mmCIF file of C-alpha atoms in Angstrom:
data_model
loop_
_atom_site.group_PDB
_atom_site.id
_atom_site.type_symbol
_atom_site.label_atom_id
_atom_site.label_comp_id
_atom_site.label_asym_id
_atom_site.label_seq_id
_atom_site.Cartn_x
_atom_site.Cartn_y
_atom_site.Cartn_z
ATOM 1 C CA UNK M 1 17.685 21.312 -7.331
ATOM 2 C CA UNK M 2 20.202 19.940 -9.956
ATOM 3 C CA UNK M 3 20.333 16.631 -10.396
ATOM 4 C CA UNK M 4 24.014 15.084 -10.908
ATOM 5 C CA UNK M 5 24.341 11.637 -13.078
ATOM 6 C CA UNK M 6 27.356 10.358 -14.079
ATOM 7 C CA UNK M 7 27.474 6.909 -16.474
ATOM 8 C CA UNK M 8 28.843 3.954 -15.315
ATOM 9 C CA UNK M 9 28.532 0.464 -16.150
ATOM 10 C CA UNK M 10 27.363 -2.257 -13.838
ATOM 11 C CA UNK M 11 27.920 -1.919 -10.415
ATOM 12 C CA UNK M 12 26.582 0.533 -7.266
ATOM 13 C CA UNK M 13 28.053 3.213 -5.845
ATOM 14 C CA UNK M 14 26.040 5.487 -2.456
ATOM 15 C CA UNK M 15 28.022 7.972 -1.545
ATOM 16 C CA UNK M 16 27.988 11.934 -0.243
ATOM 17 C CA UNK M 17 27.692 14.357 -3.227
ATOM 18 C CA UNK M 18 29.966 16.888 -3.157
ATOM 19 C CA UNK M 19 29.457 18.721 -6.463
ATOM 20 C CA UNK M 20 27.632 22.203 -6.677
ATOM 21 C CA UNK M 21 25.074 22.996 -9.354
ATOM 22 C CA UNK M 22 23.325 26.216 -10.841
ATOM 23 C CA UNK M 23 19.610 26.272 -10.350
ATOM 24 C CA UNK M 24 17.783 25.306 -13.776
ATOM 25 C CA UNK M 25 14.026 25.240 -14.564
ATOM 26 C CA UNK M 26 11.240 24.112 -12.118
ATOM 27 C CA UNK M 27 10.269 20.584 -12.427
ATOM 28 C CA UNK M 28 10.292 18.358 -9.320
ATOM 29 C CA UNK M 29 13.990 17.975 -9.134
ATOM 30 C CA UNK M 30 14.403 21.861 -8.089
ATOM 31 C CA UNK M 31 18.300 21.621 -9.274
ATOM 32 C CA UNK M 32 19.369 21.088 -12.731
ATOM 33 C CA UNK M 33 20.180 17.344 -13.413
ATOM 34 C CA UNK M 34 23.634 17.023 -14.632
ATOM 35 C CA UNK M 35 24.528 13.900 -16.458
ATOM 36 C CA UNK M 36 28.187 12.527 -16.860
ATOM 37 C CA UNK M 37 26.983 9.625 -20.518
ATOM 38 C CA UNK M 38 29.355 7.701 -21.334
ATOM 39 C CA UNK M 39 29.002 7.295 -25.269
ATOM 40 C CA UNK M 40 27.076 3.612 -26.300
ATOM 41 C CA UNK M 41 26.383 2.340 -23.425
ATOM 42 C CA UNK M 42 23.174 1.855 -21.006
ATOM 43 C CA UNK M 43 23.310 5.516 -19.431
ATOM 44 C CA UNK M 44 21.394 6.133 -22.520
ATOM 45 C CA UNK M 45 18.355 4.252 -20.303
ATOM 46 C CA UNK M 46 18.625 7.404 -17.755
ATOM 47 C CA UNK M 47 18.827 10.315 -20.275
ATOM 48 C CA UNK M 48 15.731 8.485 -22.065
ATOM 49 C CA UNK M 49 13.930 8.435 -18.869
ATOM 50 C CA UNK M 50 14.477 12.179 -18.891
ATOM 51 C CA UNK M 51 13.137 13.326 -21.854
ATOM 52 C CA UNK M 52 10.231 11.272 -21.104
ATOM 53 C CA UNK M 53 9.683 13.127 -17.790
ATOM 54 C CA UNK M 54 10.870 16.468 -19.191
ATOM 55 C CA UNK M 55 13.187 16.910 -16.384
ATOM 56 C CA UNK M 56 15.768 19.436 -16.941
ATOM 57 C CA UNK M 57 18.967 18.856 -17.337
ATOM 58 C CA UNK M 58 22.663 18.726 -19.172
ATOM 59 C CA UNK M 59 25.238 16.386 -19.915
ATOM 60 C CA UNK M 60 28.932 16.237 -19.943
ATOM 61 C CA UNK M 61 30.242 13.774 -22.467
ATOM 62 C CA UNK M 62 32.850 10.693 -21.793
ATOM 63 C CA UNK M 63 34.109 8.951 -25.031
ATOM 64 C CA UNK M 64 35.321 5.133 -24.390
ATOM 65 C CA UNK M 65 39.205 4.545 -24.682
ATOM 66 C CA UNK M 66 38.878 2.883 -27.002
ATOM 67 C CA UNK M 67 36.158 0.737 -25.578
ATOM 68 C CA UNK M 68 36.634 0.649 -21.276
ATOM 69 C CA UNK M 69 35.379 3.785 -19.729
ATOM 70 C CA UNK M 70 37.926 6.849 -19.468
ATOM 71 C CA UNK M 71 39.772 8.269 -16.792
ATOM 72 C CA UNK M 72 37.610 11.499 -17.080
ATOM 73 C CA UNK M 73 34.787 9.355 -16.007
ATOM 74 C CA UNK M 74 36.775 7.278 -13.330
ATOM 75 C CA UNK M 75 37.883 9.862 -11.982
ATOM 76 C CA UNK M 76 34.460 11.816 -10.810
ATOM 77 C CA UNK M 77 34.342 12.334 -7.244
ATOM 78 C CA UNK M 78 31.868 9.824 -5.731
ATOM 79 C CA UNK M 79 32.235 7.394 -8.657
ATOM 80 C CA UNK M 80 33.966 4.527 -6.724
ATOM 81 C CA UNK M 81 33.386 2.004 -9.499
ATOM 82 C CA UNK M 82 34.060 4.472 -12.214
ATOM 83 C CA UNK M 83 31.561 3.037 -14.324
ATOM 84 C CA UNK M 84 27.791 3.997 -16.021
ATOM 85 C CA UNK M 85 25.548 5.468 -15.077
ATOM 86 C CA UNK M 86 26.141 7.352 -11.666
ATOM 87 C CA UNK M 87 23.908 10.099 -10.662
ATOM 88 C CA UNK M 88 24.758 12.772 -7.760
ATOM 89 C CA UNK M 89 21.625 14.712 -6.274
ATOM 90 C CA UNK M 90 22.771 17.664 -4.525
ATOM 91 C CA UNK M 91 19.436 18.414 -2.907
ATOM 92 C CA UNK M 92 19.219 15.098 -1.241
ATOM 93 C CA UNK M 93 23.294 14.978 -0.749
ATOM 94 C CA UNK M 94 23.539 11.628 -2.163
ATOM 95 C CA UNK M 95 25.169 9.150 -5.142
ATOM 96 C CA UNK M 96 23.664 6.531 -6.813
ATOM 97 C CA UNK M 97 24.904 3.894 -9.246
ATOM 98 C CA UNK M 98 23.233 0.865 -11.181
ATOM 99 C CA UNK M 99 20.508 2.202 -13.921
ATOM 100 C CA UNK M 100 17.370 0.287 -12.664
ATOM 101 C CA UNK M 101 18.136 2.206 -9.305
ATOM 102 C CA UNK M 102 18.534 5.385 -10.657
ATOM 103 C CA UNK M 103 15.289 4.983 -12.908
ATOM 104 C CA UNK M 104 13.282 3.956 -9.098
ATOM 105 C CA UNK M 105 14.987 6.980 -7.862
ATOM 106 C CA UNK M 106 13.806 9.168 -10.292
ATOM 107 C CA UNK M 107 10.694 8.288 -10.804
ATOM 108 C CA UNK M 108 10.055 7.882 -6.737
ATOM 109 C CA UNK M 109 11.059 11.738 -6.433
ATOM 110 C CA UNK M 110 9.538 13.051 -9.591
ATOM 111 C CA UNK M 111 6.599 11.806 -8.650
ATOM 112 C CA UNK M 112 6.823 13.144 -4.757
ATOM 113 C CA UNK M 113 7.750 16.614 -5.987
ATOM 114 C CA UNK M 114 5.862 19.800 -4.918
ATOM 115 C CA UNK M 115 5.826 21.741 -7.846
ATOM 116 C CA UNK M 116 2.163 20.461 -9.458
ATOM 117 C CA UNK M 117 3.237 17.489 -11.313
ATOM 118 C CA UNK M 118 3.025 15.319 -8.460
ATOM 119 C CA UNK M 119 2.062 12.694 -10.681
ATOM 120 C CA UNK M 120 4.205 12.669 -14.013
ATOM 121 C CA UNK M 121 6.363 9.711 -12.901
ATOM 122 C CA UNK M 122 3.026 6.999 -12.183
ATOM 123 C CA UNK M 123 2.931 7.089 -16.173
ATOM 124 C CA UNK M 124 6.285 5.075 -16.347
ATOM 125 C CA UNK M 125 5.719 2.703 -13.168
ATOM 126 C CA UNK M 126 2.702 0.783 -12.233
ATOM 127 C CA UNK M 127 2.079 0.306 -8.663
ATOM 128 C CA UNK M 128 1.033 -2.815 -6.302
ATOM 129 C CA UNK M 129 -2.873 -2.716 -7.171
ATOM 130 C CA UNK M 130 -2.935 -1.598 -10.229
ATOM 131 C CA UNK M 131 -4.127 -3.395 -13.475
ATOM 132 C CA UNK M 132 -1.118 -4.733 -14.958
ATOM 133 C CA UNK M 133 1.313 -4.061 -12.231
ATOM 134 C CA UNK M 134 2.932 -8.268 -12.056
ATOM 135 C CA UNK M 135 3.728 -7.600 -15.423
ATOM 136 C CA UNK M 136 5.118 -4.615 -15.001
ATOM 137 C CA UNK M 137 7.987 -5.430 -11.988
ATOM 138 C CA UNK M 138 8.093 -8.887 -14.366
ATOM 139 C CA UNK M 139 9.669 -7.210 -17.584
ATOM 140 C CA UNK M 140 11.084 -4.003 -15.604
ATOM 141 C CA UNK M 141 13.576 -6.619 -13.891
ATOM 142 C CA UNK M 142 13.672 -8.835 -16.736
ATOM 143 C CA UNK M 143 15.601 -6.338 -18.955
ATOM 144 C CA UNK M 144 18.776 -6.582 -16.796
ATOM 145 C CA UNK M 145 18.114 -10.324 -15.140
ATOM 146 C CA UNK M 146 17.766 -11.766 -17.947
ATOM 147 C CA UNK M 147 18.249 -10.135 -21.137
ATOM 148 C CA UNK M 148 20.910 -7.843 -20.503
ATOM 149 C CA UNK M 149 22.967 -10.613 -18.131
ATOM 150 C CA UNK M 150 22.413 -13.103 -21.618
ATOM 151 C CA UNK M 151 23.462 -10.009 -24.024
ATOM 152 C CA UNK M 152 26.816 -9.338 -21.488
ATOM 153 C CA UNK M 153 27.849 -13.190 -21.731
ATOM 154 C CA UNK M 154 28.625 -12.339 -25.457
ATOM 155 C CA UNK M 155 30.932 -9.261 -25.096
ATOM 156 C CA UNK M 156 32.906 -11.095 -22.904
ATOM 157 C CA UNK M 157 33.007 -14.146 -25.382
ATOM 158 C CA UNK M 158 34.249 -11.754 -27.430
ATOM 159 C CA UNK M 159 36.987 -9.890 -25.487
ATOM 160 C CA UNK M 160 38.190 -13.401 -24.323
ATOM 161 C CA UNK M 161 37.797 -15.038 -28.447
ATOM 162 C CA UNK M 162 35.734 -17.434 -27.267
ATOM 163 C CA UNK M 163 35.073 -19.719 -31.080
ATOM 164 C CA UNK M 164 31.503 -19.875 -31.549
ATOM 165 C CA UNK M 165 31.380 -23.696 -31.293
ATOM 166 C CA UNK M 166 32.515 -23.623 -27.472
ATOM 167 C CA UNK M 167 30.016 -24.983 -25.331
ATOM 168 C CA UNK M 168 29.135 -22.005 -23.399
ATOM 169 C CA UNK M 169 28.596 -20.278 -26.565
ATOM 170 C CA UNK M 170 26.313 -22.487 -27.913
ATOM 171 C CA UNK M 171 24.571 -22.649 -24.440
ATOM 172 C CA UNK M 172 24.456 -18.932 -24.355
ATOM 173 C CA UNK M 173 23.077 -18.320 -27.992
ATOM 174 C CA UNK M 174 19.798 -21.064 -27.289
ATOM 175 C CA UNK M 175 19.398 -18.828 -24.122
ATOM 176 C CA UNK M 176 19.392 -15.699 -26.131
ATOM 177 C CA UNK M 177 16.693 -17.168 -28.924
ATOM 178 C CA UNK M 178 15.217 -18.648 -26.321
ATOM 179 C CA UNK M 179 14.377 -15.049 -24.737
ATOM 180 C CA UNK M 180 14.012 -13.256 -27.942
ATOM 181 C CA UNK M 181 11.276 -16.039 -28.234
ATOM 182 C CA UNK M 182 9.951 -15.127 -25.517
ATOM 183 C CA UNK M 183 9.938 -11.824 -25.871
ATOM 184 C CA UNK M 184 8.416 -11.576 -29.332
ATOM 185 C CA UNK M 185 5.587 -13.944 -28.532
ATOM 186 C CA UNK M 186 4.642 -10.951 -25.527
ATOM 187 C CA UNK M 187 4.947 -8.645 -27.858
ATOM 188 C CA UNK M 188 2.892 -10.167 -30.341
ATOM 189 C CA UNK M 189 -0.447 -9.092 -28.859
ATOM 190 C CA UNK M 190 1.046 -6.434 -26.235
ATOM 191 C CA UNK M 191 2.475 -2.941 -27.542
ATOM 192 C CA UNK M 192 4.505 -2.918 -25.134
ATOM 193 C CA UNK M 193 6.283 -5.442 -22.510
ATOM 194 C CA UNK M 194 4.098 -4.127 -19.907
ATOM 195 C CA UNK M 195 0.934 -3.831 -21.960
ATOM 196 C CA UNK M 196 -0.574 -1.342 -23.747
ATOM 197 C CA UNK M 197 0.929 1.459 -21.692
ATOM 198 C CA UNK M 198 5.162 2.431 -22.228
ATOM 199 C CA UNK M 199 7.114 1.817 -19.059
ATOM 200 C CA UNK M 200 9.849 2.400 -17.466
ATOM 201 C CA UNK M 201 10.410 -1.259 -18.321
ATOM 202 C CA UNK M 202 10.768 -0.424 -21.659
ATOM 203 C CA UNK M 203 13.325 2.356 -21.237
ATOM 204 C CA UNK M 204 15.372 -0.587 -19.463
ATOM 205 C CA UNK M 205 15.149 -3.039 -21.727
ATOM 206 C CA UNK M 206 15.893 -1.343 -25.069
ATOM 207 C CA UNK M 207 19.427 -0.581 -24.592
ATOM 208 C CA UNK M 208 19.934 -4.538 -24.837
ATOM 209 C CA UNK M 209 18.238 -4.762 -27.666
ATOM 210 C CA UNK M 210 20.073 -1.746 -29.821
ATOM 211 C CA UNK M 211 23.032 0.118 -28.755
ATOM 212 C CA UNK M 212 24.331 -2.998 -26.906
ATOM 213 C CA UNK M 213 24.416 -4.979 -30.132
ATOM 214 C CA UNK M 214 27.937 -2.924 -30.961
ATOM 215 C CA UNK M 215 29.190 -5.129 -28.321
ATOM 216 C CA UNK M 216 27.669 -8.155 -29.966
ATOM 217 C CA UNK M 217 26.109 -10.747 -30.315
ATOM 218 C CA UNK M 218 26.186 -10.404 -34.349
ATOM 219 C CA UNK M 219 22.432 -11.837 -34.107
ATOM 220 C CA UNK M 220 19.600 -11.225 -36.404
ATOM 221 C CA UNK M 221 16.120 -10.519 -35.318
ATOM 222 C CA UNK M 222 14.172 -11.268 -38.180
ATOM 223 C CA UNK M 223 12.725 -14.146 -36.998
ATOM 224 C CA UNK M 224 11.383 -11.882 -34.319
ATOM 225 C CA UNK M 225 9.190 -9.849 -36.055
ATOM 226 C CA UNK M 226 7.533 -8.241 -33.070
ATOM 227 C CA UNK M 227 10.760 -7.386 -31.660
ATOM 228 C CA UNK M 228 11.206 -5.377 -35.093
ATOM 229 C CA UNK M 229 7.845 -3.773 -34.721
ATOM 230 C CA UNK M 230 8.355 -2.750 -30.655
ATOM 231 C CA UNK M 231 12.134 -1.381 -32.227
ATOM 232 C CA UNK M 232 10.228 1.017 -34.288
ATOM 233 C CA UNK M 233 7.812 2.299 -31.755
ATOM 234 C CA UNK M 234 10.713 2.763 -29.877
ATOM 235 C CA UNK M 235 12.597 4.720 -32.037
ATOM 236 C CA UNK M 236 9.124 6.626 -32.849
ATOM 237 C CA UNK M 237 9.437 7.728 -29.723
ATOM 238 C CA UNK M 238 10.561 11.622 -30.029
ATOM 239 C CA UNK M 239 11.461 11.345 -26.321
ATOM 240 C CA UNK M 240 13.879 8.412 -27.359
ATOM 241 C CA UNK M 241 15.179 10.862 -30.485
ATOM 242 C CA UNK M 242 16.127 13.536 -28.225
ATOM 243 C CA UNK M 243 18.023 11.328 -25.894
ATOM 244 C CA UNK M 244 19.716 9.855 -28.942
ATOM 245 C CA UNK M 245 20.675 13.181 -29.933
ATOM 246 C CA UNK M 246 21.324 14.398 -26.928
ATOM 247 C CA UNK M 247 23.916 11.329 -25.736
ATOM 248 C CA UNK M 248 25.173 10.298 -29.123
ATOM 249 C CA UNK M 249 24.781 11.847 -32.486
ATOM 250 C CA UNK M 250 26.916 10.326 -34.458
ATOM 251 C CA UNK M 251 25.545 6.772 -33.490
ATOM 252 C CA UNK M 252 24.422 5.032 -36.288
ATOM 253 C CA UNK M 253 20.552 3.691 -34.147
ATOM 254 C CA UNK M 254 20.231 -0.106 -34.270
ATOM 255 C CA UNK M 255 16.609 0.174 -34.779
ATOM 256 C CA UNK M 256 16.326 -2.944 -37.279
ATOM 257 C CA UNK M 257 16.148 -6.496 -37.678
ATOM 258 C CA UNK M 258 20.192 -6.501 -38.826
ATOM 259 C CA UNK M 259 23.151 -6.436 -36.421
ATOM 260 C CA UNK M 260 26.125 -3.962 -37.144
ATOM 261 C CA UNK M 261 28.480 -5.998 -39.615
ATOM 262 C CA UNK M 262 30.766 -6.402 -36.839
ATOM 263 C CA UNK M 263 31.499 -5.506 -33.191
ATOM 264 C CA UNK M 264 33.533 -2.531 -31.788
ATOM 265 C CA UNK M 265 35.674 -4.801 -29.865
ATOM 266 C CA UNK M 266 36.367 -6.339 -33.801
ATOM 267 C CA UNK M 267 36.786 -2.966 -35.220
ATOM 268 C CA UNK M 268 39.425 -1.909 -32.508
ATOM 269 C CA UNK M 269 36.707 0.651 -30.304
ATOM 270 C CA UNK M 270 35.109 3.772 -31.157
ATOM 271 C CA UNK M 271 38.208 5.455 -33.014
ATOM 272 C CA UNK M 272 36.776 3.192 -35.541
ATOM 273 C CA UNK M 273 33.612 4.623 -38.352
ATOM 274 C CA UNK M 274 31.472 1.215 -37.469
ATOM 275 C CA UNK M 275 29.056 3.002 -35.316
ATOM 276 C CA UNK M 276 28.790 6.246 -36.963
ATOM 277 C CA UNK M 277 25.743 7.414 -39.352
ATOM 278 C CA UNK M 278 27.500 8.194 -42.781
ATOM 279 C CA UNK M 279 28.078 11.800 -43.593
ATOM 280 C CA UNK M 280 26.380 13.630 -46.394
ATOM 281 C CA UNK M 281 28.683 15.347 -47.704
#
């Protein structure tokens, strides 16, 4: 059946699907997935998770105006919070909101489906008993608890012009070393933040760590040099490449140590060229 997601931000939405879909190719999701991405922002984590199942599916594109969501994306029946991402499964007659839900969705089906790849989902999710599981459910809830939550705090210092020597901001920038610390010292001897196998906790968590950074903070990771490696492998990835495509070609990937030179909010939203790759020509 076809799968329906539509982006939104932060918060959850279950409802009753009431779209209709045209049957796509056989996977364990028996209906195409169709998937509403809002352009730089954390539905990226869902079409990643795709292409890393090879699930089939398309997308229809929202642009931000010129940095909240859209009306084209508020206004998707189902999509009470009219935010990213937001998934509709016709089969199952259902909506779903909040990414780390949608990715436990996903992967829970996938991996329950009845067309001989049963298993294809246990590659992204460890379970209770396996080698490595407490780390896994550890960083796989880290990504939005903690580094996403500390990586938010700053957008909003933004929108608000919060001066960098308030209080809070100081508070919040120790935090945020303090878990790139933290974070680079597991990745020092790990491959990944699970181990030595890629995760669905790593789909979560790099979002924070690139595409978010147009939001700000304006931080450097070079101090984190293990972040800068795990960056790389990420963007090695050709299952992260094709999702990149995919959702937003002419994003300029935040794969590197260096921040953009300034944030959208700064540059006045996405009319602006900040975020694009340069042309060739």
């Amino acid at each position: 059946m076809h799968l329906i997601l539509l982006f939104s931000n932060f918060y959850p939405s279950v409802q009753k699907a009431s779209h209709s879909s045209t049957t796509g190719l056989q996977t364990n999701f028996t209906m195409v997935l169709t998937v509403h991405h809002l352009g730089i922002s954390q539905s990226e984590r869902i079409l990643f998770l795709c292409e890393e199942l090879a699930i089939d599916y398309k997308i229809i594109h929202h642009t931000r105006d010129p940095i909240a969501a859209p009306e084209s994306l508020k206004s998707v029946p189902g999509n009470s919070t009219g935010k990213a991402p937001f998934i509709e499964d016709p089969e199952a007659g259902i909506t779903l909101s909040e990414s780390a839900a949608i990715c436990d969705y996903i992967l829970a089906k996938n991996s329950a489906g009845e067309l001989g790849r049963q298993n294809v989902g246990k590659k992204l999710a460890k379970s209770y008993g396996e080698p490595g599981y407490v780390d896994f459910i550890y960083w796989y809830h880290f990504s939005n608890g903690t580094l996403q939550a500390l990586m938010n705090r700053f957008t909003f210092f933004e929108i608000g012009q919060i001066p960098e020597d308030n209080m809070a901001q100081k508070f919040s920038m120790h935090g945020l070393h303090e878990t790139l610390r933290i974070m680079d010292e597991r990745l020092k001897n790990n491959k990944w933040l699970a181990g030595e196998d890629f995760t669905v906790a790593d789909i979560m968590s790099v979002y924070s760590l690139t595409s978010k950074r147009y939001f700000g903070p304006l931080v450097s990771f070079k101090e984190y040099p293990n972040v800068v490696r795990y960056l790389k492998d990420i963007g090695d990835r050709p299952a992260y490449q094709r999702a990149t495509e995919k959702g937003d070609p002419a994003m300029k990937l935040l794969l590197g140590a260096e921040p953009p030179e300034k944030t959208l909010i700064q540059a006045g939203g996405v009319k602006s060229d900040l975020w694009r790759k340069k042309s060739n020509i």
